[in-house]
Amino acid sequence: MKTRQIERKSLVPHTVDGITELVLDTEYIDVPQPPRDWDQLVRTAVTIGACLLVSVALVWSTSAIGGLLALSVVAVVAYAAAAAFDLTWIMCMAVEWLLRYDPKRAKIARKAGHGSLAVSMAAVFAHGYVFDQMVIGLVGASVSALAKGGWSIAMRVHARPLDPRTQQWVEARRAKVDGQLAMIPIRRDLQRGEHLVDAERQALTADSGSTDPDRSGGSADRPDRSGPSVDRRSLTTKEAVRIAWDDGIRDRDAVLHDAADRLGRPVSPDSVDRYLRDLKRGA
């Protein structure tokens, strides 16, 4: 049996002159070496070969189609546009790989990849036809087909098919997670809309109120509250913070104290900080 040597370090007690300390001790031991995983090596070789085929196909198709398009446009633009032909079906293969556990969605990417591959092969053949090199056109078009086939085989090597029940379980779980992920931008958009509505309402209220800008008689931290009284039972922390903001209070501690005074109870500093950030963004 083949063995390999590994290094192990551990703390051991060591005594000198009656004083014991823990010191680092290094030990080399032989352990059995696992057999070579030939299946994994072959799987890796197939993947590398598929990547090389795709790279060769991309270079060849770009060169051939670019030479065809260069007859009517600048060479730089022609070759940049030519790269799109093979990049399209390569991108479809990447999407198919990402959706390998979702056959319904992967089927669309597979069909789109086959269509893009056909267009790319037709363009390569057209290059040979225009330059009166039909055989080269046919052989060159087959390069992309071979690359596509090689990658499809590599994907089958890495595929892990699921039984129907497990597939349904995965789809149900994915639907719930996707719904939660989708709600993140939706909630953000709704909050943004609510802030815009609140800002519009405050602007209209300010325009319809007193036009006298002078608010003498109150300090910067404790402005005058001679306006209409607010029912504390129906007042929320968010509304109390907004009232303090409208009164010109910008200091965080002052807002916290003002909101607690209006509510008649302590308020959460985290909630006050969150509402202040929202008001500053909407300002």
C-alpha angles and dihedrals in degrees: 000000000000117000136192129207120240131186122234125188125195140164114253130178115256123186126205121172090351093304116117123205133171111249132182114259123193121210129182117208135176118237129182113271114229116238118263112272100229093175091060091046092052091046090052092047091051091051093049091047091051091051091050091050091051091049092050092047091050093051094045096046093045091051095047098042091041090055089052095049092044088073089076107021140035113292095239092054092042095055092043090054091044091059089061092068096065096028089063097060091038089055090049089054090051090051090048089054092051091049095045090121092049106062095178094058093036090057091066092052090048093053092046089051092052091050092048090048091053091051091049093049091048090052092051091049090049088057091057092044093052092050092044093248103122096162093051089048092053094045092045092051090054090059091073091045091053091049091049091049092048092052091047089054091049090052090053089053091055095038120117106196116209126215116245096260094048089047090054091048091051092048092050093049092044091050091055093047092045089051091053091048091049091053092060096072090035092056090044090052092047092050090049090052092048090052091051091050091049091048091050092048091049091049092051091046091050091049092051094046132076116320093205105111093191112102100171120164097052132086126236093252098037109035123190115281099194091130126101117309120252124222105244093205093063096035117105129204091249092053092047091052091048091051090052090048091051089050089060099257111146103159110102096221091046091052090048092052093044094050092048090050092051094046094042091228140071117279131211112263090211091056091048091050091050094050091046091053090051091050092048091051091050093046 
